[in-house]
PDB file of C-alpha atoms in Angstrom:
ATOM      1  CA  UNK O   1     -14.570   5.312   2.638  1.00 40.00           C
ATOM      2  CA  UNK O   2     -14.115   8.130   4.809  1.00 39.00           C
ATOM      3  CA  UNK O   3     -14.947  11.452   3.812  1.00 35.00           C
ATOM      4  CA  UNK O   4     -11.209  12.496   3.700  1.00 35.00           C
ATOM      5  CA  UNK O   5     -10.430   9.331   1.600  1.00 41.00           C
ATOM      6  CA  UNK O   6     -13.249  10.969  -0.499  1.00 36.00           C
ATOM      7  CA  UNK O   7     -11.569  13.937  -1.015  1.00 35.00           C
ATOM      8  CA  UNK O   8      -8.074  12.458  -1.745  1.00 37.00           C
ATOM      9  CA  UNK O   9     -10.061   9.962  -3.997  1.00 39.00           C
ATOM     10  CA  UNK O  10     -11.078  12.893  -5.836  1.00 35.00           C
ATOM     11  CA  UNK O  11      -7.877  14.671  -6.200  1.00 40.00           C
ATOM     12  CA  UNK O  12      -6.304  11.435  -7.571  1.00 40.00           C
ATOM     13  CA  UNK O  13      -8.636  11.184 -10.570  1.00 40.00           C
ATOM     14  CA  UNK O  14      -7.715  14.678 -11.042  1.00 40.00           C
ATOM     15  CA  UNK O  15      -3.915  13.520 -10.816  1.00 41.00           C
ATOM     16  CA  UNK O  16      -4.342  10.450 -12.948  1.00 44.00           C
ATOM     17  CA  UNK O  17      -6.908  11.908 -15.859  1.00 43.00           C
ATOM     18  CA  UNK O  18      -8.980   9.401 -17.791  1.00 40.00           C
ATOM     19  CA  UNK O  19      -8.644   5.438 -17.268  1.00 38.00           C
ATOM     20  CA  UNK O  20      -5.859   4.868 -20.140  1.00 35.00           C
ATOM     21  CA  UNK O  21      -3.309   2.218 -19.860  1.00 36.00           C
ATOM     22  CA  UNK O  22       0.296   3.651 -20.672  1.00 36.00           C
ATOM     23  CA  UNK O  23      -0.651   7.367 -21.222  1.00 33.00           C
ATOM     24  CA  UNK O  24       0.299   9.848 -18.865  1.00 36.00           C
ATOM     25  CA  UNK O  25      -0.512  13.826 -19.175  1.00 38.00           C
ATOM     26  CA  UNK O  26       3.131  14.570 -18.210  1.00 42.00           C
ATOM     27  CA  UNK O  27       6.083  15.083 -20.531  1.00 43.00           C
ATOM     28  CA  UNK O  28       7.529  11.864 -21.034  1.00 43.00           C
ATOM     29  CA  UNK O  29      11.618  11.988 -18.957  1.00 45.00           C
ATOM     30  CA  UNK O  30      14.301  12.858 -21.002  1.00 50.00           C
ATOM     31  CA  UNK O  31      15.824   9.240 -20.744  1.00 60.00           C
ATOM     32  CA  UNK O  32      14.423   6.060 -20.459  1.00 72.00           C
ATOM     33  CA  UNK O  33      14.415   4.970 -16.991  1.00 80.00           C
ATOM     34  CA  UNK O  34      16.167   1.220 -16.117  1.00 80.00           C
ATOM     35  CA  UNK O  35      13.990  -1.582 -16.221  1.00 90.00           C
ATOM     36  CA  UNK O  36      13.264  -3.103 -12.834  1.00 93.00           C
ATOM     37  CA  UNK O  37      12.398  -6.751 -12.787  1.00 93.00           C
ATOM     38  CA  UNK O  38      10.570  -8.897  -9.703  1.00 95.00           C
ATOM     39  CA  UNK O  39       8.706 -12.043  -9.281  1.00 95.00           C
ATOM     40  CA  UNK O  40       6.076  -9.760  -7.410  1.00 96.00           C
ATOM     41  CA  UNK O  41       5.075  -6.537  -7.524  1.00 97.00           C
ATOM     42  CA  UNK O  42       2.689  -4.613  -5.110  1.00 97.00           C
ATOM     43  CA  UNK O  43       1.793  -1.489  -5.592  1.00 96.00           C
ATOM     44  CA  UNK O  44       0.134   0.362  -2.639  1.00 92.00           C
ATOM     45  CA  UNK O  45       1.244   1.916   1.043  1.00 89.00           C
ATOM     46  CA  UNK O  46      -2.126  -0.105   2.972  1.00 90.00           C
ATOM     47  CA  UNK O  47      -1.398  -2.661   5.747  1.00 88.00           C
ATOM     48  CA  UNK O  48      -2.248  -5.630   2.967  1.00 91.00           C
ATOM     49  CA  UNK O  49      -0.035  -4.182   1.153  1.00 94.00           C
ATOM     50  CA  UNK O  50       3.299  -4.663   3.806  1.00 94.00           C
ATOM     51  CA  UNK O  51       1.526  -7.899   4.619  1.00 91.00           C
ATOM     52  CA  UNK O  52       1.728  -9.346   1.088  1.00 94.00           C
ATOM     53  CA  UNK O  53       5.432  -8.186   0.504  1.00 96.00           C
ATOM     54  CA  UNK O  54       6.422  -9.960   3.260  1.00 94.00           C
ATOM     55  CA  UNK O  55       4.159 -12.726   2.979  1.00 93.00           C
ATOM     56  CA  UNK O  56       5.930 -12.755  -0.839  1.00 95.00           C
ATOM     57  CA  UNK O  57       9.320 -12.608   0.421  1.00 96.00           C
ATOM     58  CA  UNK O  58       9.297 -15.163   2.965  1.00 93.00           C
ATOM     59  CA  UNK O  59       7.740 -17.511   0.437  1.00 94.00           C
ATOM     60  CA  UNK O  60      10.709 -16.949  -1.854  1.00 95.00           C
ATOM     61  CA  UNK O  61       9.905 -14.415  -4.717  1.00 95.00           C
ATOM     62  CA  UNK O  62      12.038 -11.429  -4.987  1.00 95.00           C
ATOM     63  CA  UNK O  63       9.657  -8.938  -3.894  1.00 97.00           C
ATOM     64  CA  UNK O  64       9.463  -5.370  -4.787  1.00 97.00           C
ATOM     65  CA  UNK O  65       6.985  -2.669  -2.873  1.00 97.00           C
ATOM     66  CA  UNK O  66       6.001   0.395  -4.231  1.00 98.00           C
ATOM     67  CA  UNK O  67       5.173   2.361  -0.990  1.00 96.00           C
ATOM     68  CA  UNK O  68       3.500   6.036  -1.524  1.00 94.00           C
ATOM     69  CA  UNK O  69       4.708   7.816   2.291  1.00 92.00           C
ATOM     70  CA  UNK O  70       7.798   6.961   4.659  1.00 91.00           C
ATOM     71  CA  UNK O  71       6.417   4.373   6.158  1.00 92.00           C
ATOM     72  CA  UNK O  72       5.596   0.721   5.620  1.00 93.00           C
ATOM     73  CA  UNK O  73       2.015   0.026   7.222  1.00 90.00           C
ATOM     74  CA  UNK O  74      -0.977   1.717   6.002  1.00 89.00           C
ATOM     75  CA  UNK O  75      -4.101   2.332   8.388  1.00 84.00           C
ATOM     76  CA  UNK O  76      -1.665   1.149  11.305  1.00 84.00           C
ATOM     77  CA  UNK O  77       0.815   3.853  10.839  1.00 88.00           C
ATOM     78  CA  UNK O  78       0.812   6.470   8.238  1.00 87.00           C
ATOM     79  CA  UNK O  79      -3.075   6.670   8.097  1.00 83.00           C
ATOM     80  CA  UNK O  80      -2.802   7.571  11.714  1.00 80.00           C
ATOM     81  CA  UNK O  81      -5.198   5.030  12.834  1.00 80.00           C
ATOM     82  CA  UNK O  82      -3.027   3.305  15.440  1.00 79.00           C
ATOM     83  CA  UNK O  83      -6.141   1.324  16.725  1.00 76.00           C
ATOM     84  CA  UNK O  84      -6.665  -2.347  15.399  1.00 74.00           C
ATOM     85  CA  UNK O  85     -10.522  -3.025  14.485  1.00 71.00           C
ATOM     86  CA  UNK O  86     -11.104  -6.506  15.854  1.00 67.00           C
ATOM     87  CA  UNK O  87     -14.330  -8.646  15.510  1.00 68.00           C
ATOM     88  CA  UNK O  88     -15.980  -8.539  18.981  1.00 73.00           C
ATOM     89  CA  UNK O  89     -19.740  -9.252  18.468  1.00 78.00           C
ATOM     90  CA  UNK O  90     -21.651 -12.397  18.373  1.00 86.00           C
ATOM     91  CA  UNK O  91     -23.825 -13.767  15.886  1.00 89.00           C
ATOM     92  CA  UNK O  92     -27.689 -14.514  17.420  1.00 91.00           C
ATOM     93  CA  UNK O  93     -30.659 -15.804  16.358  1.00 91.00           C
ATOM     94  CA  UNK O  94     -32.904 -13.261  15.172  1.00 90.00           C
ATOM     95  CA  UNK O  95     -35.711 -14.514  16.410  1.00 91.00           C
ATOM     96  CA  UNK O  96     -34.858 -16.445  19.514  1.00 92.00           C
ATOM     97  CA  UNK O  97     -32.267 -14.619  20.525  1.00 90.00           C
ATOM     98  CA  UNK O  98     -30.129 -17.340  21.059  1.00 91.00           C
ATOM     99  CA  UNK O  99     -26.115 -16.863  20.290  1.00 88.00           C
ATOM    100  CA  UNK O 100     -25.001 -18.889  17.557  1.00 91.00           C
ATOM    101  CA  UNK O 101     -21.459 -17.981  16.502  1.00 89.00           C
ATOM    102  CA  UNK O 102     -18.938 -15.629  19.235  1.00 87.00           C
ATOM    103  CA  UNK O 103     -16.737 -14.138  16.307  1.00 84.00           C
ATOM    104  CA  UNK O 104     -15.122 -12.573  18.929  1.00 80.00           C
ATOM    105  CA  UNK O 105     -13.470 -15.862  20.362  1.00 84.00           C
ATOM    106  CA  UNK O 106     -12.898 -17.014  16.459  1.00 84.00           C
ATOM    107  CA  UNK O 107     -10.890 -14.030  15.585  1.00 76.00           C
ATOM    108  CA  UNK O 108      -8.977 -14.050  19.161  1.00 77.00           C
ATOM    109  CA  UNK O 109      -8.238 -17.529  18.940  1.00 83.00           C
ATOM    110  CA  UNK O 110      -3.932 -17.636  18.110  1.00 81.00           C
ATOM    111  CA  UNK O 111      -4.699 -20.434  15.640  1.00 84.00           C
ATOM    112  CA  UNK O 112      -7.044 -17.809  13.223  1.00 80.00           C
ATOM    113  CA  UNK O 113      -4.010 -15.534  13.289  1.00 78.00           C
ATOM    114  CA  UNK O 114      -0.756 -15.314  11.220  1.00 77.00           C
ATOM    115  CA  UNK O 115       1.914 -16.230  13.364  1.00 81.00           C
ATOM    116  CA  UNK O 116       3.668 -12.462  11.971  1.00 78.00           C
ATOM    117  CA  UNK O 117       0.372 -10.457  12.677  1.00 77.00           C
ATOM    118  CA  UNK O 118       0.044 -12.335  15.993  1.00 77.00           C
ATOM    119  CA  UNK O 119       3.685 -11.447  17.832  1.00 79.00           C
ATOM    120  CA  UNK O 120       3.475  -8.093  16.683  1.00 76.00           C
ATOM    121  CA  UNK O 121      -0.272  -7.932  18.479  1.00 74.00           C
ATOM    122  CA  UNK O 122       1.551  -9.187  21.427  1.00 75.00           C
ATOM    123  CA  UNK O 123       4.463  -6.721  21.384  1.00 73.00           C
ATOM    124  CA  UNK O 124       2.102  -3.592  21.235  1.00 73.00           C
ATOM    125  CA  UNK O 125       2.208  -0.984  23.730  1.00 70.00           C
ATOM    126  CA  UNK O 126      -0.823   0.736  25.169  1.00 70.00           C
ATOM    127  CA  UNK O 127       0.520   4.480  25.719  1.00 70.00           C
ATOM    128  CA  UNK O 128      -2.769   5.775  26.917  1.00 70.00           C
ATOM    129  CA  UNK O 129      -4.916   3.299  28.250  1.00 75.00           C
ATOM    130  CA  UNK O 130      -7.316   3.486  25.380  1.00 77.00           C
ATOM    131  CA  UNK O 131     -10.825   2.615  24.935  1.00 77.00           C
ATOM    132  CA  UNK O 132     -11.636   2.109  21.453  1.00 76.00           C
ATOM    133  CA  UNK O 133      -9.552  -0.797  21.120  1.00 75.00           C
ATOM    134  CA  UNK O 134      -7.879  -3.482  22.764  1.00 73.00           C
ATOM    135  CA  UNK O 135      -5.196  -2.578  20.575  1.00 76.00           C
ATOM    136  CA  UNK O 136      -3.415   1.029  20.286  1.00 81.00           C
ATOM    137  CA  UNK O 137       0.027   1.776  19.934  1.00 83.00           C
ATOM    138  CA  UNK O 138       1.725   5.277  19.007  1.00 84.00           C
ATOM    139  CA  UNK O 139       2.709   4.487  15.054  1.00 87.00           C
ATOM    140  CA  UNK O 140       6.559   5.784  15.020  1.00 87.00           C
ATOM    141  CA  UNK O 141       7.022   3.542  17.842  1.00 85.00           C
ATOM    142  CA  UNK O 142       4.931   0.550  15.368  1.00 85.00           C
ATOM    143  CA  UNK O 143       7.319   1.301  12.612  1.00 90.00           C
ATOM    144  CA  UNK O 144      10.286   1.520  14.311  1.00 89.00           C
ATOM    145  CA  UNK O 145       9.740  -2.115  16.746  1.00 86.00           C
ATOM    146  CA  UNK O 146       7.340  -4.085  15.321  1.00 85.00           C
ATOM    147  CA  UNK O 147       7.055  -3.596  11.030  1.00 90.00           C
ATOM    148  CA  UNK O 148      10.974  -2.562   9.936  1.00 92.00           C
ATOM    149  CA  UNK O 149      12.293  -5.796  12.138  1.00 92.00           C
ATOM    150  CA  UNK O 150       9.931  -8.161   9.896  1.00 91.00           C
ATOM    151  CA  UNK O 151      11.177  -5.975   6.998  1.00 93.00           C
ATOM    152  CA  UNK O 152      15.104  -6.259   7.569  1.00 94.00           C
ATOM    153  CA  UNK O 153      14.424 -10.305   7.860  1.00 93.00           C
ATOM    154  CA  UNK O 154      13.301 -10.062   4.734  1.00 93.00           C
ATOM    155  CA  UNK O 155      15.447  -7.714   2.771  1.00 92.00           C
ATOM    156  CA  UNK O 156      17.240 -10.253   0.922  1.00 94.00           C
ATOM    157  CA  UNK O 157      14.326 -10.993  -1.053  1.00 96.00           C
ATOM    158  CA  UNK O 158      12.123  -8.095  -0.506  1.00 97.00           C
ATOM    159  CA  UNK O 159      13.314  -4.251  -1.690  1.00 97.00           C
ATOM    160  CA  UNK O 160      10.872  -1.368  -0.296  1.00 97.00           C
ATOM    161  CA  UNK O 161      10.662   2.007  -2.769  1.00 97.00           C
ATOM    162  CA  UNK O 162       9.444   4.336  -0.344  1.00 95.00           C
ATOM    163  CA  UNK O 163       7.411   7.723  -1.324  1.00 95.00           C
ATOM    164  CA  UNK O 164       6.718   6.057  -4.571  1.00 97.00           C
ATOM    165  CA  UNK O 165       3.550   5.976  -6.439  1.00 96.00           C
ATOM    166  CA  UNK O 166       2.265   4.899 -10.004  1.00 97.00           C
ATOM    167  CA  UNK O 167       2.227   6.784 -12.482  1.00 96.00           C
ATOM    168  CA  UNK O 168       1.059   4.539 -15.377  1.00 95.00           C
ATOM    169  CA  UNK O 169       0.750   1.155 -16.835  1.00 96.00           C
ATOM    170  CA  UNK O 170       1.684  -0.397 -19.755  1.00 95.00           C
ATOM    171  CA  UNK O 171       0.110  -3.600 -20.840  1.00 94.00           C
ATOM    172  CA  UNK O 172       1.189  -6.813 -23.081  1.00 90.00           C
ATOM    173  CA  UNK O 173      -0.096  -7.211 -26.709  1.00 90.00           C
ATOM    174  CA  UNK O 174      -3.524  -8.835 -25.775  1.00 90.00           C
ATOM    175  CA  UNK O 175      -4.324  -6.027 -23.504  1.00 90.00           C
ATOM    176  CA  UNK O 176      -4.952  -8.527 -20.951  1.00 89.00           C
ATOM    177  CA  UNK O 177      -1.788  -8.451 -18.864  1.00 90.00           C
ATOM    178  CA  UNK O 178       0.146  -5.861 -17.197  1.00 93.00           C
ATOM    179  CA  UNK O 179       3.479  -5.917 -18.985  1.00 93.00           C
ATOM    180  CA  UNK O 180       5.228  -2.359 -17.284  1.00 95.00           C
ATOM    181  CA  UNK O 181       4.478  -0.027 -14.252  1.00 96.00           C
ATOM    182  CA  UNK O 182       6.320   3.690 -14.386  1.00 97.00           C
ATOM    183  CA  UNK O 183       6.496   4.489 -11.303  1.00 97.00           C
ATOM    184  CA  UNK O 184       7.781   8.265  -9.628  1.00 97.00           C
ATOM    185  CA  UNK O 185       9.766   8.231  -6.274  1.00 97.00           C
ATOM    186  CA  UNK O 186      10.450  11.747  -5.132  1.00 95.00           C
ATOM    187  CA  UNK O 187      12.561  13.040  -2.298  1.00 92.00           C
ATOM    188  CA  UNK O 188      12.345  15.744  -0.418  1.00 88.00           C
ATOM    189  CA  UNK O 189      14.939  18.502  -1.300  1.00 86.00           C
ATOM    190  CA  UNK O 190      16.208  21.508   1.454  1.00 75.00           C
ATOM    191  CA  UNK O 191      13.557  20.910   4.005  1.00 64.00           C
ATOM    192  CA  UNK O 192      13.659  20.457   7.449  1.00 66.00           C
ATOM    193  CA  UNK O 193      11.322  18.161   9.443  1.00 61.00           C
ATOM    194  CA  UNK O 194       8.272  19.951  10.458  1.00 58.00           C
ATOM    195  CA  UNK O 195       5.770  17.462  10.613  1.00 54.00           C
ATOM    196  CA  UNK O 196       2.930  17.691   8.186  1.00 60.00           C
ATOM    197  CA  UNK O 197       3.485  21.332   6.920  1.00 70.00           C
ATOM    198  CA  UNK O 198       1.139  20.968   4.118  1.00 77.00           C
ATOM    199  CA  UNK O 199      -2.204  18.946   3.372  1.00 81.00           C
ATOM    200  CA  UNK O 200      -1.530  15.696   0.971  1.00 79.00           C
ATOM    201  CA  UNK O 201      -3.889  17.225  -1.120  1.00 84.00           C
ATOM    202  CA  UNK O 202      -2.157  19.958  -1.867  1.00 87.00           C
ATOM    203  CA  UNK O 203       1.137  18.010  -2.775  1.00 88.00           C
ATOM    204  CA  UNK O 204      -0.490  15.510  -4.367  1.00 90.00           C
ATOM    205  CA  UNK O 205      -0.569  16.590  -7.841  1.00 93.00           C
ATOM    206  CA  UNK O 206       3.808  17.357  -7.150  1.00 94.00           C
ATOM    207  CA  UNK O 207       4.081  13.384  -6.359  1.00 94.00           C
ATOM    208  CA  UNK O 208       2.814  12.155  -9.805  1.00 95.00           C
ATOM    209  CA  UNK O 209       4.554  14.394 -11.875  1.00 96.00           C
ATOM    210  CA  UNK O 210       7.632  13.405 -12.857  1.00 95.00           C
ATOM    211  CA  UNK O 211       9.405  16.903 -13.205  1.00 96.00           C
ATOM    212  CA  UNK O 212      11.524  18.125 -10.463  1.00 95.00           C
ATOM    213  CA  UNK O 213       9.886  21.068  -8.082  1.00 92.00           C
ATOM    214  CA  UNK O 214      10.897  23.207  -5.681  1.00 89.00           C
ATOM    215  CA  UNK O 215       9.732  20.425  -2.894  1.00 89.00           C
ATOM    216  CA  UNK O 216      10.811  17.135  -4.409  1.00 92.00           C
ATOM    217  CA  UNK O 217      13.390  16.169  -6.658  1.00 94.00           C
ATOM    218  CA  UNK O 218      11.819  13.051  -8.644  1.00 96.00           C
ATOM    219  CA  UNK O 219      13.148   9.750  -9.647  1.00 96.00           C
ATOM    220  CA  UNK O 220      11.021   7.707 -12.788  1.00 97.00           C
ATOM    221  CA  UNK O 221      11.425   4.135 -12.166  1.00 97.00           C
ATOM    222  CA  UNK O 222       9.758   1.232 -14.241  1.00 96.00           C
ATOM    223  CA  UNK O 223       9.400  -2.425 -13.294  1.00 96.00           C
ATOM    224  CA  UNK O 224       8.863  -4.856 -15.624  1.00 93.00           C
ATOM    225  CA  UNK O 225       8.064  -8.119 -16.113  1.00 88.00           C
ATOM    226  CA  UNK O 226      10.120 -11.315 -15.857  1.00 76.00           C
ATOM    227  CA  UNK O 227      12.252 -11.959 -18.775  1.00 72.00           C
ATOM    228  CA  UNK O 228      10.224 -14.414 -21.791  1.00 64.00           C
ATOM    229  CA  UNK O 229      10.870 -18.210 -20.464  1.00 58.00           C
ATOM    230  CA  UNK O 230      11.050 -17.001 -16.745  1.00 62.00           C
ATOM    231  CA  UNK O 231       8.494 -17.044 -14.329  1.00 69.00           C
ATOM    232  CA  UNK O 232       5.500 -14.854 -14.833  1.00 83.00           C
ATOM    233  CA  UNK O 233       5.968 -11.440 -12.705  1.00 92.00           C
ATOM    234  CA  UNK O 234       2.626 -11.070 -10.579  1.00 94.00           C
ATOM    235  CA  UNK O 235       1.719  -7.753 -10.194  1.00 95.00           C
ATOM    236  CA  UNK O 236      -0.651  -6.887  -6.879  1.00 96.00           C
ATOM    237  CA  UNK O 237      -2.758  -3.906  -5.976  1.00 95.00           C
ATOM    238  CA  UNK O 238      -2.823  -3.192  -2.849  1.00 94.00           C
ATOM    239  CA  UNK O 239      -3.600   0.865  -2.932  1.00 92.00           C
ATOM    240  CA  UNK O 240      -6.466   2.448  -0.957  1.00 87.00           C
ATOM    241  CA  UNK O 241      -8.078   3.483  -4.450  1.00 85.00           C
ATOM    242  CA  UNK O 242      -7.390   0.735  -6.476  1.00 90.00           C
ATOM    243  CA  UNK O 243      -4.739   2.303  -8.523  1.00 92.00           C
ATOM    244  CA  UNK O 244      -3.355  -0.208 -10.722  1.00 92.00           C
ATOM    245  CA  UNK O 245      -7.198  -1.633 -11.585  1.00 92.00           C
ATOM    246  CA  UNK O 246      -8.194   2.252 -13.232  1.00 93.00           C
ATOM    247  CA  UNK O 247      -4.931   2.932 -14.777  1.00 95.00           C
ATOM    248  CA  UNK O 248      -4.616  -0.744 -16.637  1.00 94.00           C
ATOM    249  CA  UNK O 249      -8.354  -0.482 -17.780  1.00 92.00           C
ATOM    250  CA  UNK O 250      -9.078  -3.375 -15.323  1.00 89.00           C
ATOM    251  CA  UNK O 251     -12.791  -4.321 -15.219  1.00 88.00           C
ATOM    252  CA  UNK O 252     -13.620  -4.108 -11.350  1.00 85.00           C
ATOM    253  CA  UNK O 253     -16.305  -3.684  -8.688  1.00 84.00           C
ATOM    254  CA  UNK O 254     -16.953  -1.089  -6.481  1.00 80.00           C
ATOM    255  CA  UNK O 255     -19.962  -0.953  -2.986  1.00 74.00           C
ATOM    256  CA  UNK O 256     -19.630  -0.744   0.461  1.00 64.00           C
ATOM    257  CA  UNK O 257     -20.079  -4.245   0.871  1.00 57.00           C
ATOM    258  CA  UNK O 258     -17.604  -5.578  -1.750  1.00 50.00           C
TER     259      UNK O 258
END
């Protein structure tokens, strides 16, 4: 985790409060939002997170993706990370020296790839001759040609809330299953594009509150589970902190090598 993830990390625990399913430290809305039900949910803005809502869709499930920025795509395009890490070293022997596995060729090869992941790795653009990676691409341009094509193929099956995050979760009698997510979509109100004007941090707190502010004007949503005898809604997190595992109580594990 970077050391800015750290920080944002830190300001979401602040956000969030203590690890209890269904309670939130806001005043509750003065009407009870609609119910929203989907075979999947995923809750999270990272690039598994688009992946598995398409990946979802495509395989049939109406899919619903609760997206915290503007933009579909995580580390590839709202992270600002426009570079794709790749494997690219080989394996030796540590004592002969001797290669033993290229992971480099492995992960190259076309047949270790999605077919998705793998046309839009062929469609990127390299504005600027870079170095780091053999693959860099400016992100609007990401967005706009490569991720909300694969999206609009899939919008029959797959609806996108974007700047939406979680607020809590609610879970079934046994306390073993997620039965409800309350989610808060907000949308900016009187401003004009300026790029980032302000740190994250310092709206962060304004996105999980469900109260209107002189920024946002909010939206509570909550998605639901399948109706009894239906199919069983599967909810997936898919956040860069691991949302949906602190807020429903989830037992979980956290190291650098996990």
């Amino acid at each position: 985790m970077t050391f800015y993830a750290s920080l944002v990390a830190l300001a979401l625990a602040a956000v969030l409060g203590p690890a209890r399913p269904g309670l939130a430290a806001d005043p509750a809305p003065q009407s009870e939002p609609d119910a929203l039900a989907f075979d999947v949910i995923i809750a999270g803005g990272s690039t598994a997170a688009f992946a598995a809502a398409v990946a979802a869709a495509e395989s049939g499930a109406h899919t619903a993706l609760l997206e915290p920025t503007d933009w579909v795509g995580g580390q590839l395009t709202s992270s600002g990370v426009p570079a794709v890490d790749e494997a690219w070293h080989t394996i030796s022997d540590p004592k002969t020296g001797q290669p033993l596995l290229n992971v480099a060729r492995v992960a190259r090869d076309p047949a270790n790839i999605t077919p998705n992941f793998h046309a839009l790795l062929q469609g990127l653009e390299d504005p600027a001759q870079c170095w780091v990676s053999r693959f860099c691409f400016c992100p609007d341009g990401f967005v706009r040609k490569q991720l909300l094509p694969l999206q609009q193929q899939a919008s029959s099956r797959l609806q996108v809330f974007h700047n939406t995050v979680v607020k809590n979760v609610q879970l079934d009698a046994t306390g073993r299953r997620i039965a409800a997510i309350t989610a808060i979509t907000r949308k900016p109100t009187g401003a004009k594009h300026r790029g980032f004007d302000r740190l994250p941090s310092r709206d962060l707190a304004d996105w999980y509150s469900p109260a209107d502010s002189p920024r946002f004007a909010k939206q509570v949503r909550r998605f639901v589970t399948a109706p009894d005898g239906e199919q069983t809604t599967v909810f997936i997190d898919a956040t860069e902190w691991g949302e949906l595992l602190v807020l429903a109580d989830a037992p979980y594990v956290t190291g650098e090598t996990i």
